[in-house]
Amino acid sequence: MSAIAQPVGDAATEVETSSLTDGFHLLIDALKLNGVETIYNVPGIPITDLGRYAQAQGLRVLSFRHEQHAGYAAAAAGFLTKKPGICMTVSAPGFLNGLTALAHATTNCWPMILISGSSEREIVDLQRGDYEEMDQLAIARPHCKAAYRILHAEDIGLGVARAIRAALSGRPGGVYLDIPGALLGQVMDAVEGEKSLIKVVEPNPASYPGPDAVTRAVDVLKSAKKPLIIIGKGAAYAQCDDKIRQLVETLGFPYLPMSMAKGLLPDTHPQCASAARSLVLKESDCVFLIGARLNWLLSHGQGKGWGEKGAKKFVQIDIEPIEMDSNQPIAAPLIGDIESCATALLDAIGSDWQKPSEEWTGAVRSKVETNVAKMAPRLKNNNSPMDYQGSLGVIKEAIAENPDVVLVNEGANALDQCRSIVDIHKPRKRLDVGTWGIMGIGMGSAVAAAVETGNQVLAVEGDSAFGFCGMEVETICRYKLPVCIVVMNNNGIYRGDGTNWGGGDDPSTTVFVKDSRYDLMMQAFGGVGVTVDNPDALRQAVKEAFASGQPTLINAVIAEDAGKESGNIGNLNPSSVVAQARYPQAKKI
Ligand code: ADP
Ligand code: MG
């Protein structure tokens, strides 16, 4: 039996506590009841003890050095597990740091819950200047799918249930849960407390498309002469891998995987058209989108790369009805979850489905083969310093030999080149910058990948991207995670050879200290750090990292001039005739 000393008037009396519970424990119990096993956390007022108690109660609580990375880890965990990833932060500044990740999760349609401690409501609401005063609930609301505040211990069960259902139902997203510090210390009867908890039943129920929608979609797909499938990360998230494969193989269409849908079917699959991307986007007459949005990543389905305007019909599977017609008219919308939609389609098309003509599929196949053959020798170069082809050729081999390794990838050239060069062979084995193209997701994603899958992780990082999250190598070392980081070190952002256009002494805005030794950062925390400047040495270092499972950082020396401005999306940089005239160094519009 436990007891606490409770001051009553001047005398301290013993209070019996065994029949009581409090806000701390109700919150932990509510999370556990709903299957939460891991919290990505940065401790501090008022949630320091919450993290300790959660750990004491059997949850895995991983503490980061900065909330943004704890948040990115929670977001990645949501994508990988189809359950809300949980991030816990302190008030105001910690909350704001976590909010970027919550917005990122929402933008990517991943379930995540950001639980932030907050200051005293009575003082905050009268703006009396509390410790870390901020109306966090109001600030969170526009950046996530739903935001809730819990004020009373007896409502914790309800608040957690609402957060979980909001994160998982329909199109998944981020949810903010505001926890005023005073709530955690509230005490109530333990039996009543237990009764107040809610185990959420079926937060993401199957949702089937109507029969007319299925018939319409089959008709459109049947009438296509040059059909194409685009598979997005919504399909990877849906975790119905066999069904998607069956659908793609039955239809027999060439397909393009979006970057985080790579591996849903192996990138080496005969229908994979990644290496003939330009051809299939331009020439196809029907595009079937499965869990992929026609947003900027697909040029909104328009422009030169998409061929003649209006020449394509679109079929789209999405759980979110208002996604339809957001960029192009969707001739056959299939609203529902991907598994249900794929099942309905397979039933409807039956066994006598006519695959597209060999004229189309053969042309795509031969383009793929030509382009793959053209690239192959470049991937085998042993240049020192390395270029992207030589170094990523090694990474491609390493992933082919170890297909269960989770590849994390961010940067500009390091991202674009890795995405196109490195084949992924299994579902959900690639985590990257997502819909916003965020820099700094790398270390949080790597931690989540290691923790949630138990697999080896390989993080291919531009030196700039790594700079946003590099301090988390300490976190990786502290939890002894099997993470191998390759920093593609070209001395700068995009390229390392920029100069100051004003001629002054300061370096260019896009270059870093030359020949930095990122490997020493890993050594500082007891991990393995090595520098390599040629592909053979890189191959050996990756092999050793995989064999040992030790936290490893390989500082990979890349030629300063190997990269392109803004990687593959330089076209998004604004320019003007004035700027072009004033700065001869600037590229022509
Ligand atoms: P990508 O960037 O890979 O193209 P997007 O994030 O743009 O992928 O698109 C993912 C889409 O998948 C979103 O529109 C989302 O609503 C949808 N989605 C997510 N989960 C499911 C699901 N289980 N069933 C159907 N659609 C889903
Ligand atoms: Mg760089």
Coordinates of C-alpha atoms and ligand atoms in Angstrom, one line a residue:
M1 CA 0.0 0.0 0.0
S2 CA 1.3 3.4 -0.9
A3 CA 0.7 6.6 0.8
I4 CA 1.6 10.2 0.2
A5 CA 2.1 13.0 2.7
Q6 CA -0.6 15.6 2.2
P7 CA -0.5 18.9 4.0
V8 CA -3.8 19.7 5.7
G9 CA -3.8 23.0 7.5
D10 CA -0.6 23.0 9.5
A11 CA -0.4 19.3 10.0
A12 CA 0.7 16.8 7.4
T13 CA -1.5 13.7 7.3
E14 CA -1.0 10.4 5.4
V15 CA -3.4 10.0 2.5
E16 CA -4.3 6.5 1.3
T17 CA -3.4 6.4 -2.5
S18 CA -3.9 2.8 -3.6
S19 CA -7.5 3.5 -4.6
L20 CA -6.6 6.6 -6.5
T21 CA -5.2 7.4 -9.9
D22 CA -4.0 10.6 -11.5
G23 CA -3.8 12.4 -14.9
F24 CA -0.3 10.9 -15.6
H25 CA -1.5 7.4 -15.2
L26 CA -4.8 7.8 -16.9
L27 CA -3.0 9.2 -20.0
I28 CA -0.5 6.3 -20.0
D29 CA -3.3 3.7 -19.4
A30 CA -5.4 5.2 -22.2
L31 CA -2.5 5.0 -24.7
K32 CA -1.6 1.5 -23.6
L33 CA -5.2 0.3 -23.8
N34 CA -5.2 1.5 -27.5
G35 CA -2.1 -0.4 -28.4
V36 CA 0.5 2.4 -28.2
E37 CA 3.9 0.9 -27.4
T38 CA 6.3 3.7 -28.2
I39 CA 6.5 7.4 -27.5
Y40 CA 9.0 9.8 -29.3
N41 CA 9.8 12.4 -26.7
V42 CA 11.7 15.4 -25.6
P43 CA 11.5 15.8 -21.8
G44 CA 10.9 19.1 -19.9
I45 CA 8.3 21.0 -18.0
P46 CA 5.5 19.8 -17.6
I47 CA 5.9 16.4 -19.1
T48 CA 9.3 15.2 -17.7
D49 CA 7.6 12.9 -15.2
L50 CA 5.1 11.7 -17.7
G51 CA 7.9 10.3 -19.8
R52 CA 9.5 8.6 -16.8
Y53 CA 6.2 7.1 -15.6
A54 CA 5.4 5.9 -19.1
Q55 CA 8.8 4.2 -19.2
A56 CA 8.1 2.7 -15.7
Q57 CA 4.7 1.4 -17.0
G58 CA 6.3 -0.5 -19.9
L59 CA 6.1 1.9 -22.8
R60 CA 9.2 2.5 -24.9
V61 CA 10.0 6.2 -24.5
L62 CA 12.8 7.4 -26.8
S63 CA 14.1 10.9 -26.0
F64 CA 15.5 13.0 -28.7
R65 CA 17.6 16.2 -28.7
H66 CA 15.1 18.3 -30.5
E67 CA 11.3 18.0 -30.8
Q68 CA 11.2 18.3 -34.6
H69 CA 13.1 15.0 -34.9
A70 CA 10.9 13.2 -32.3
G71 CA 8.0 14.5 -34.4
Y72 CA 9.4 13.2 -37.7
A73 CA 10.0 9.9 -36.0
A74 CA 6.4 9.7 -34.9
A75 CA 5.2 10.7 -38.4
A76 CA 7.4 8.0 -40.0
A77 CA 6.1 5.5 -37.4
G78 CA 2.5 6.3 -38.4
F79 CA 3.4 5.6 -42.0
L80 CA 5.2 2.4 -41.3
T81 CA 2.7 0.9 -38.8
K82 CA -0.7 2.3 -39.8
K83 CA -1.2 3.3 -36.2
P84 CA -0.7 6.9 -34.9
G85 CA 2.9 7.7 -34.0
I86 CA 3.1 9.5 -30.7
C87 CA 5.3 12.5 -30.1
M88 CA 5.5 14.2 -26.7
T89 CA 6.8 17.7 -26.1
V90 CA 7.0 20.5 -23.6
S91 CA 5.0 23.7 -23.9
A92 CA 5.4 26.7 -26.3
P93 CA 8.8 26.4 -28.0
G94 CA 8.8 22.6 -27.7
F95 CA 5.3 22.5 -29.0
L96 CA 6.2 24.7 -32.0
N97 CA 9.2 22.6 -32.8
G98 CA 6.9 19.5 -32.8
L99 CA 4.2 21.3 -34.8
T100 CA 6.3 21.3 -38.0
A101 CA 6.3 17.5 -37.9
L102 CA 2.6 17.4 -37.1
A103 CA 1.9 19.5 -40.2
H104 CA 4.2 17.3 -42.2
A105 CA 2.3 14.1 -41.1
T106 CA -1.0 15.8 -42.0
T107 CA 0.3 16.9 -45.4
N108 CA 1.5 13.3 -46.1
C109 CA -1.8 11.8 -44.8
W110 CA 0.0 9.9 -42.0
P111 CA -1.6 9.3 -38.6
M112 CA 0.3 11.0 -35.7
I113 CA -0.6 12.5 -32.4
L114 CA 1.4 15.4 -30.9
I115 CA 0.9 15.5 -27.1
S116 CA 2.2 18.7 -25.7
G117 CA 2.2 20.0 -22.2
S118 CA 0.9 23.5 -21.8
S119 CA 0.8 26.2 -19.2
E120 CA -2.0 27.2 -16.8
R121 CA -5.1 27.9 -18.7
E122 CA -6.4 30.5 -16.3
I123 CA -3.2 32.6 -16.7
V124 CA -2.6 31.9 -20.4
D125 CA -6.2 32.9 -21.4
L126 CA -5.9 36.2 -19.6
Q127 CA -2.4 36.7 -21.1
R128 CA -0.9 37.3 -17.7
G129 CA 2.5 36.1 -18.8
D130 CA 2.8 32.5 -17.6
Y131 CA 5.9 30.4 -18.0
E132 CA 5.9 29.5 -21.7
E133 CA 2.6 31.2 -22.2
M134 CA 0.9 30.3 -25.5
D135 CA -2.6 29.3 -26.8
Q136 CA -1.2 26.1 -28.3
L137 CA -4.6 24.7 -29.2
A138 CA -5.5 27.7 -31.4
I139 CA -2.1 27.6 -33.1
A140 CA -2.2 23.9 -33.7
R141 CA -5.7 23.8 -35.2
P142 CA -4.9 25.0 -38.8
H143 CA -1.9 22.7 -39.1
C144 CA -3.5 19.4 -38.3
K145 CA -6.6 17.3 -38.9
A146 CA -8.0 17.8 -35.4
A147 CA -7.0 19.5 -32.2
Y148 CA -8.3 18.7 -28.7
R149 CA -7.6 19.9 -25.1
I150 CA -8.3 17.8 -22.1
L151 CA -9.1 19.7 -18.9
H152 CA -10.3 17.0 -16.5
A153 CA -8.8 13.7 -15.5
E154 CA -12.1 11.9 -16.1
D155 CA -12.0 13.1 -19.8
I156 CA -8.6 11.7 -20.6
G157 CA -10.0 8.4 -22.0
L158 CA -12.4 10.4 -24.2
G159 CA -9.7 12.8 -25.4
V160 CA -7.3 10.0 -26.3
A161 CA -10.0 8.1 -28.1
R162 CA -11.0 11.1 -30.1
A163 CA -7.4 11.7 -31.0
I164 CA -6.9 8.2 -32.2
R165 CA -10.1 8.0 -34.2
A166 CA -9.3 11.4 -35.8
A167 CA -5.8 10.4 -36.7
L168 CA -6.8 7.1 -38.3
S169 CA -10.2 7.5 -39.8
G170 CA -10.8 8.5 -43.5
R171 CA -7.7 10.2 -44.8
P172 CA -5.2 9.8 -42.0
G173 CA -3.5 12.9 -40.5
G174 CA -2.0 14.6 -37.5
V175 CA -3.9 15.3 -34.3
Y176 CA -2.9 17.7 -31.6
L177 CA -3.7 16.9 -27.9
D178 CA -3.2 19.7 -25.5
I179 CA -2.3 18.6 -21.9
P180 CA -2.3 21.5 -19.4
G181 CA 0.3 20.6 -16.7
A182 CA -2.4 20.8 -14.0
L183 CA -4.3 18.0 -15.6
L184 CA -1.5 15.5 -15.0
G185 CA -1.6 16.1 -11.3
Q186 CA -5.3 15.7 -10.9
V187 CA -6.3 12.8 -8.7
M188 CA -9.5 10.7 -9.0
D189 CA -10.8 7.3 -7.9
A190 CA -8.9 4.6 -9.6
V191 CA -11.9 2.4 -10.4
E192 CA -13.9 5.4 -11.9
G193 CA -10.7 6.3 -13.8
E194 CA -10.4 2.9 -15.3
K195 CA -14.1 2.9 -16.3
S196 CA -13.6 6.3 -18.1
L197 CA -11.0 4.9 -20.5
I198 CA -12.2 4.0 -24.1
K199 CA -10.7 1.3 -26.3
V200 CA -11.3 2.6 -29.8
V201 CA -13.2 0.0 -31.9
E202 CA -12.4 0.0 -35.7
P203 CA -11.0 3.5 -36.1
N204 CA -10.4 2.9 -39.8
P205 CA -13.3 0.7 -41.1
A206 CA -13.3 -0.7 -44.6
S207 CA -15.1 1.6 -47.0
Y208 CA -16.3 0.1 -50.3
P209 CA -16.9 1.9 -53.5
G210 CA -20.5 1.7 -54.9
P211 CA -21.2 -0.8 -57.7
D212 CA -21.8 1.9 -60.3
A213 CA -18.4 3.5 -59.5
V214 CA -16.7 0.1 -60.0
T215 CA -18.5 -0.5 -63.3
R216 CA -17.6 3.0 -64.6
A217 CA -13.9 2.5 -63.6
V218 CA -13.7 -0.9 -65.3
D219 CA -15.3 0.6 -68.5
V220 CA -12.7 3.4 -68.6
L221 CA -9.8 1.0 -67.9
K222 CA -11.1 -1.4 -70.6
S223 CA -11.3 1.3 -73.3
A224 CA -7.7 2.4 -72.8
K225 CA -5.1 1.6 -75.5
K226 CA -2.1 2.9 -73.6
P227 CA -2.9 2.7 -69.9
L228 CA -0.6 3.6 -67.0
I229 CA -0.9 3.0 -63.3
I230 CA 0.7 5.5 -60.8
I231 CA 1.1 4.0 -57.3
G232 CA 1.5 6.5 -54.4
K233 CA 2.5 6.3 -50.8
G234 CA -1.2 6.0 -49.8
A235 CA -1.0 2.5 -51.3
A236 CA 2.1 1.7 -49.3
Y237 CA 0.4 3.0 -46.2
A238 CA -2.7 0.9 -46.9
Q239 CA -0.8 -2.4 -46.2
C240 CA -2.6 -4.5 -48.7
D241 CA 0.5 -5.3 -50.7
D242 CA -0.7 -8.7 -52.2
K243 CA -4.0 -7.2 -53.3
I244 CA -2.2 -4.3 -55.1
R245 CA 0.2 -6.6 -56.7
Q246 CA -2.6 -8.8 -57.9
L247 CA -4.5 -5.9 -59.3
V248 CA -1.4 -4.5 -61.2
E249 CA -0.5 -7.9 -62.6
T250 CA -4.0 -8.8 -63.6
L251 CA -4.5 -5.5 -65.4
G252 CA -1.0 -5.8 -67.0
F253 CA -0.5 -2.0 -67.3
P254 CA 2.9 -0.4 -67.0
Y255 CA 3.2 1.3 -63.6
L256 CA 5.1 4.2 -62.1
P257 CA 5.8 4.1 -58.3
M258 CA 5.9 7.4 -56.5
S259 CA 9.0 7.6 -54.4
M260 CA 7.6 6.1 -51.2
A261 CA 5.6 3.5 -53.1
K262 CA 8.8 2.1 -54.6
G263 CA 9.1 -1.6 -53.6
L264 CA 5.4 -2.2 -53.2
L265 CA 6.0 -4.2 -56.3
P266 CA 9.8 -4.6 -56.7
D267 CA 11.4 -1.9 -58.9
T268 CA 12.8 -4.7 -61.0
H269 CA 9.3 -5.9 -61.9
P270 CA 8.7 -6.3 -65.7
Q271 CA 5.8 -3.8 -65.6
C272 CA 7.8 -1.1 -63.7
A273 CA 8.1 1.9 -66.0
S274 CA 10.3 4.1 -63.8
A275 CA 13.1 4.1 -66.4
A276 CA 10.6 5.1 -69.1
R277 CA 8.9 7.8 -67.0
S278 CA 8.8 10.5 -69.7
L279 CA 7.5 8.2 -72.3
V280 CA 4.6 6.8 -70.2
L281 CA 3.5 10.1 -68.8
K282 CA 3.5 11.7 -72.2
E283 CA 2.0 8.8 -74.3
S284 CA -0.5 7.2 -72.1
D285 CA -4.2 7.7 -72.8
C286 CA -5.5 6.6 -69.4
V287 CA -3.9 7.0 -66.0
F288 CA -5.0 5.0 -63.0
L289 CA -4.0 6.6 -59.7
I290 CA -3.8 4.4 -56.7
G291 CA -3.2 6.3 -53.5
A292 CA -1.3 9.1 -55.3
R293 CA -2.3 12.8 -55.6
L294 CA -2.0 14.8 -58.8
N295 CA -0.1 17.5 -56.9
W296 CA 3.1 19.3 -57.7
L297 CA 5.0 16.0 -57.6
L298 CA 3.1 15.0 -60.8
S299 CA 3.1 18.6 -62.3
H300 CA -0.7 18.6 -61.5
G301 CA -1.3 16.2 -64.3
Q302 CA -0.6 18.9 -66.9
G303 CA 2.1 20.6 -69.0
K304 CA 4.4 19.4 -71.8
G305 CA 5.5 16.2 -70.0
W306 CA 1.9 15.0 -69.8
G307 CA 1.3 15.2 -73.6
E308 CA -1.6 16.7 -75.4
K309 CA -4.1 18.5 -73.1
G310 CA -7.3 16.6 -72.5
A311 CA -6.0 13.4 -74.2
K312 CA -6.0 11.3 -71.0
K313 CA -8.7 9.9 -68.9
F314 CA -8.1 9.5 -65.2
V315 CA -9.3 6.8 -62.8
Q316 CA -8.4 7.4 -59.2
I317 CA -8.7 5.4 -56.0
D318 CA -8.6 7.6 -52.9
I319 CA -10.2 7.5 -49.4
E320 CA -10.8 11.2 -49.6
P321 CA -13.7 12.2 -51.8
I322 CA -12.6 15.8 -52.2
E323 CA -9.3 14.7 -53.7
M324 CA -11.2 14.0 -56.9
D325 CA -11.0 16.7 -59.7
S326 CA -8.5 18.7 -57.5
N327 CA -6.2 19.0 -60.5
Q328 CA -7.7 17.2 -63.5
P329 CA -11.2 15.9 -64.2
I330 CA -11.4 12.3 -62.8
A331 CA -13.5 10.2 -65.3
A332 CA -13.9 7.4 -62.8
P333 CA -13.5 8.1 -59.1
L334 CA -13.3 5.2 -56.8
I335 CA -13.9 6.5 -53.3
G336 CA -12.9 4.0 -50.6
D337 CA -9.9 2.3 -49.0
I338 CA -7.5 0.8 -51.4
E339 CA -8.0 -2.8 -50.3
S340 CA -11.7 -2.6 -50.7
C341 CA -11.5 -0.8 -54.1
A342 CA -8.9 -3.2 -55.4
T343 CA -11.0 -6.2 -54.3
A344 CA -14.1 -4.8 -55.9
L345 CA -12.2 -4.1 -59.2
L346 CA -10.7 -7.6 -59.3
D347 CA -14.1 -9.1 -58.8
A348 CA -15.6 -6.9 -61.5
I349 CA -13.0 -7.5 -64.2
G350 CA -13.2 -11.3 -63.8
S351 CA -10.8 -13.8 -65.4
D352 CA -11.2 -12.8 -69.1
W353 CA -9.5 -9.5 -68.8
Q354 CA -7.6 -8.4 -71.9
K355 CA -4.2 -7.0 -71.1
P356 CA -3.1 -4.0 -73.1
S357 CA -1.5 -4.5 -76.5
E358 CA 2.1 -5.7 -76.9
E359 CA 2.6 -2.6 -79.0
W360 CA 2.2 -0.4 -75.9
T361 CA 3.8 -2.6 -73.2
G362 CA 6.6 -3.7 -75.5
A363 CA 7.5 -0.1 -76.4
V364 CA 7.6 0.8 -72.7
R365 CA 9.6 -2.3 -71.9
S366 CA 12.2 -1.6 -74.6
K367 CA 12.6 2.0 -73.5
V368 CA 13.1 0.8 -69.9
E369 CA 15.8 -1.7 -71.1
T370 CA 17.6 0.9 -73.2
N371 CA 17.7 3.4 -70.4
V372 CA 18.8 0.9 -67.8
A373 CA 21.5 -0.4 -70.1
K374 CA 22.7 3.2 -70.7
M375 CA 22.9 3.9 -67.0
A376 CA 24.6 0.6 -65.9
P377 CA 28.2 1.4 -66.8
R378 CA 28.0 4.9 -65.1
L379 CA 27.0 3.2 -61.9
K380 CA 30.1 1.1 -61.9
N381 CA 32.6 3.9 -62.1
N382 CA 35.3 4.1 -59.3
N383 CA 36.0 7.8 -59.5
S384 CA 37.6 9.6 -56.6
P385 CA 36.2 11.9 -55.4
M386 CA 33.0 10.2 -56.1
D387 CA 30.1 11.3 -58.3
Y388 CA 26.5 10.5 -57.6
Q389 CA 26.4 7.6 -60.0
G390 CA 29.5 5.8 -58.7
S391 CA 28.5 6.2 -55.0
L392 CA 24.8 5.4 -55.5
G393 CA 25.7 2.4 -57.7
V394 CA 27.3 1.0 -54.5
I395 CA 24.1 1.8 -52.5
K396 CA 22.0 0.1 -55.2
E397 CA 24.0 -3.1 -54.8
A398 CA 23.8 -3.0 -51.0
I399 CA 20.0 -2.7 -51.0
A400 CA 19.7 -5.4 -53.7
E401 CA 21.7 -7.7 -51.5
N402 CA 19.8 -6.7 -48.3
P403 CA 16.3 -6.0 -49.4
D404 CA 14.9 -5.7 -45.8
V405 CA 17.1 -2.7 -45.1
V406 CA 15.0 0.4 -44.7
L407 CA 16.4 3.2 -46.9
V408 CA 16.0 6.8 -45.5
N409 CA 16.8 9.5 -48.0
E410 CA 17.0 13.2 -48.1
G411 CA 18.9 16.0 -49.8
A412 CA 18.7 17.7 -53.2
N413 CA 20.9 15.7 -55.6
A414 CA 21.4 13.1 -53.0
L415 CA 17.6 12.6 -52.9
D416 CA 16.8 12.8 -56.7
Q417 CA 19.7 10.6 -57.8
C418 CA 19.2 8.0 -55.0
R419 CA 15.4 7.8 -55.7
S420 CA 16.0 7.1 -59.4
I421 CA 19.2 4.9 -59.1
V422 CA 18.5 2.7 -56.0
D423 CA 15.8 0.0 -56.6
I424 CA 13.6 -0.9 -53.7
H425 CA 12.5 -4.5 -53.5
K426 CA 9.9 -4.7 -50.7
P427 CA 7.1 -2.5 -49.5
R428 CA 7.6 0.4 -47.1
K429 CA 11.4 0.2 -47.3
R430 CA 11.9 3.7 -48.4
L431 CA 11.3 6.8 -46.2
D432 CA 12.0 10.3 -47.6
V433 CA 11.2 13.9 -47.6
G434 CA 7.5 13.4 -48.5
T435 CA 5.0 15.8 -50.0
W436 CA 6.7 19.0 -48.7
G437 CA 10.2 17.9 -49.6
I438 CA 11.3 18.7 -46.0
M439 CA 15.0 18.7 -45.2
G440 CA 15.8 17.3 -41.8
I441 CA 13.5 14.2 -41.7
G442 CA 16.5 11.9 -41.9
M443 CA 17.5 11.1 -38.4
G444 CA 14.0 11.0 -36.9
S445 CA 12.9 8.7 -39.7
A446 CA 15.9 6.5 -39.2
V447 CA 15.2 6.1 -35.5
A448 CA 11.6 5.2 -36.2
A449 CA 12.5 2.8 -38.9
A450 CA 15.0 1.0 -36.7
V451 CA 12.6 0.9 -33.7
E452 CA 9.4 0.0 -35.5
T453 CA 10.8 -2.6 -37.9
G454 CA 13.8 -3.9 -36.0
N455 CA 15.7 -3.9 -39.3
Q456 CA 19.0 -2.4 -40.4
V457 CA 18.5 1.2 -41.6
L458 CA 20.6 3.0 -44.3
A459 CA 20.2 6.8 -44.4
V460 CA 21.5 8.4 -47.5
E461 CA 21.8 12.1 -46.6
G462 CA 23.0 15.2 -48.5
D463 CA 25.4 17.1 -46.3
S464 CA 23.0 20.0 -46.1
A465 CA 20.0 17.8 -45.2
F466 CA 22.1 16.1 -42.5
G467 CA 22.9 19.4 -41.0
F468 CA 19.3 19.9 -40.1
C469 CA 19.2 16.8 -37.9
G470 CA 22.8 15.7 -37.3
M471 CA 22.7 16.1 -33.5
E472 CA 20.4 13.1 -33.4
V473 CA 23.4 10.8 -34.0
E474 CA 23.7 11.0 -30.2
T475 CA 20.2 9.5 -30.0
I476 CA 21.1 6.8 -32.4
C477 CA 24.2 5.9 -30.4
R478 CA 22.4 6.2 -27.0
Y479 CA 19.8 3.6 -28.1
K480 CA 22.4 1.6 -30.0
L481 CA 20.3 1.5 -33.2
P482 CA 21.4 -0.3 -36.3
V483 CA 21.6 2.8 -38.4
C484 CA 24.3 3.5 -41.0
I485 CA 24.3 7.1 -42.3
V486 CA 26.0 8.0 -45.5
V487 CA 26.6 11.7 -45.7
M488 CA 27.1 12.6 -49.4
N489 CA 29.6 15.4 -48.7
N490 CA 30.0 17.8 -51.6
N491 CA 30.9 20.7 -49.4
G492 CA 27.6 22.5 -49.9
I493 CA 24.0 22.9 -50.8
Y494 CA 23.4 21.7 -54.4
R495 CA 27.2 22.1 -55.2
G496 CA 30.2 23.0 -53.1
D497 CA 31.9 25.3 -55.7
G498 CA 29.7 28.4 -55.3
T499 CA 31.4 31.8 -55.0
N500 CA 30.3 35.1 -53.4
W501 CA 28.7 37.0 -56.3
G502 CA 29.6 40.3 -54.6
G503 CA 33.2 39.3 -54.4
G504 CA 33.5 39.7 -50.6
D505 CA 35.3 37.5 -48.1
D506 CA 32.3 35.6 -46.9
P507 CA 31.7 32.3 -48.6
S508 CA 28.8 31.8 -51.0
T509 CA 25.4 31.3 -49.3
T510 CA 25.3 27.7 -50.5
V511 CA 28.7 26.4 -49.4
F512 CA 30.0 24.8 -46.2
V513 CA 33.4 24.4 -44.6
K514 CA 35.5 22.4 -47.1
D515 CA 36.4 18.8 -46.3
S516 CA 34.3 18.6 -43.2
R517 CA 34.6 15.4 -41.2
Y518 CA 31.0 14.4 -40.4
D519 CA 32.4 11.0 -39.4
L520 CA 33.9 12.5 -36.3
M521 CA 30.5 13.5 -35.0
M522 CA 29.6 9.9 -34.8
Q523 CA 32.9 9.0 -33.2
A524 CA 32.2 11.6 -30.5
F525 CA 29.3 9.5 -29.2
G526 CA 31.0 6.1 -29.4
G527 CA 29.7 5.1 -32.9
V528 CA 31.8 4.1 -35.9
G529 CA 32.8 7.0 -38.2
V530 CA 34.8 6.7 -41.4
T531 CA 35.7 8.8 -44.4
V532 CA 35.7 7.3 -47.9
D533 CA 36.5 8.9 -51.2
N534 CA 35.9 6.1 -53.7
P535 CA 33.1 3.6 -54.4
D536 CA 35.2 0.5 -53.4
A537 CA 35.9 2.0 -50.0
L538 CA 32.2 3.0 -49.6
R539 CA 31.1 -0.6 -50.5
Q540 CA 33.4 -2.0 -47.8
A541 CA 32.3 0.5 -45.2
V542 CA 28.6 -0.2 -45.8
K543 CA 29.3 -3.9 -45.7
E544 CA 31.0 -3.5 -42.3
A545 CA 28.2 -1.4 -41.0
F546 CA 25.5 -3.9 -41.9
A547 CA 27.6 -6.8 -40.5
S548 CA 28.1 -5.1 -37.1
G549 CA 24.8 -3.3 -36.8
Q550 CA 26.7 -0.5 -35.0
P551 CA 25.7 3.1 -35.4
T552 CA 27.9 4.2 -38.3
L553 CA 28.5 7.4 -40.2
I554 CA 30.3 7.2 -43.5
N555 CA 31.5 10.6 -44.7
A556 CA 31.4 10.0 -48.5
V557 CA 33.5 12.6 -50.4
I558 CA 31.6 13.7 -53.5
A559 CA 33.1 16.0 -56.1
E560 CA 32.1 19.6 -55.4
D561 CA 30.8 20.1 -59.0
A562 CA 28.9 16.8 -59.2
G563 CA 25.4 18.3 -58.3
K564 CA 22.9 20.4 -60.0
E565 CA 21.2 23.6 -58.6
S566 CA 18.1 22.4 -56.7
G567 CA 18.5 18.8 -57.9
N568 CA 15.7 17.9 -60.3
I569 CA 13.4 20.8 -59.4
G570 CA 15.5 23.8 -60.4
N571 CA 12.5 24.9 -62.5
L572 CA 10.7 25.8 -59.3
N573 CA 13.2 28.6 -58.6
P574 CA 11.8 32.0 -59.5
S575 CA 13.9 34.2 -61.8
S576 CA 13.4 37.5 -63.7
V577 CA 14.9 39.3 -66.7
V578 CA 16.3 41.9 -64.2
A579 CA 18.1 39.3 -62.2
Q580 CA 19.4 37.6 -65.3
A581 CA 20.8 40.9 -66.6
R582 CA 22.3 41.9 -63.3
Y583 CA 24.1 38.6 -62.5
P584 CA 25.9 37.0 -65.4
Q585 CA 26.6 34.0 -63.2
A586 CA 22.9 33.1 -62.9
K587 CA 21.6 30.5 -65.3
K588 CA 19.6 31.7 -68.3
I589 CA 15.8 31.5 -67.8
Ligands
ADP1 P1 2.5 10.3 -53.3 O1 3.2 11.5 -52.8 O2 3.2 9.0 -53.2 O3 2.0 10.5 -54.7 P2 0.2 11.2 -51.9 O4 0.6 11.5 -50.5 O5 0.2 12.3 -52.8 O6 1.2 10.1 -52.4 O7 -1.2 10.5 -51.9 C1 -1.6 9.6 -51.0 C2 -3.1 9.5 -51.2 O8 -3.5 8.2 -50.6 C3 -3.8 10.6 -50.4 O9 -4.7 11.3 -51.3 C4 -4.6 9.8 -49.3 O10 -5.9 10.3 -49.1 C5 -4.7 8.4 -49.9 N1 -4.8 7.3 -49.0 C6 -4.1 7.1 -47.9 N2 -4.5 6.0 -47.3 C7 -5.4 5.4 -48.1 C8 -6.2 4.2 -48.0 N3 -6.0 3.3 -47.0 N4 -7.1 4.0 -49.0 C9 -7.2 4.9 -50.0 N5 -6.5 6.0 -50.1 C10 -5.7 6.3 -49.2
MG2 MG 25.6 18.9 -50.5

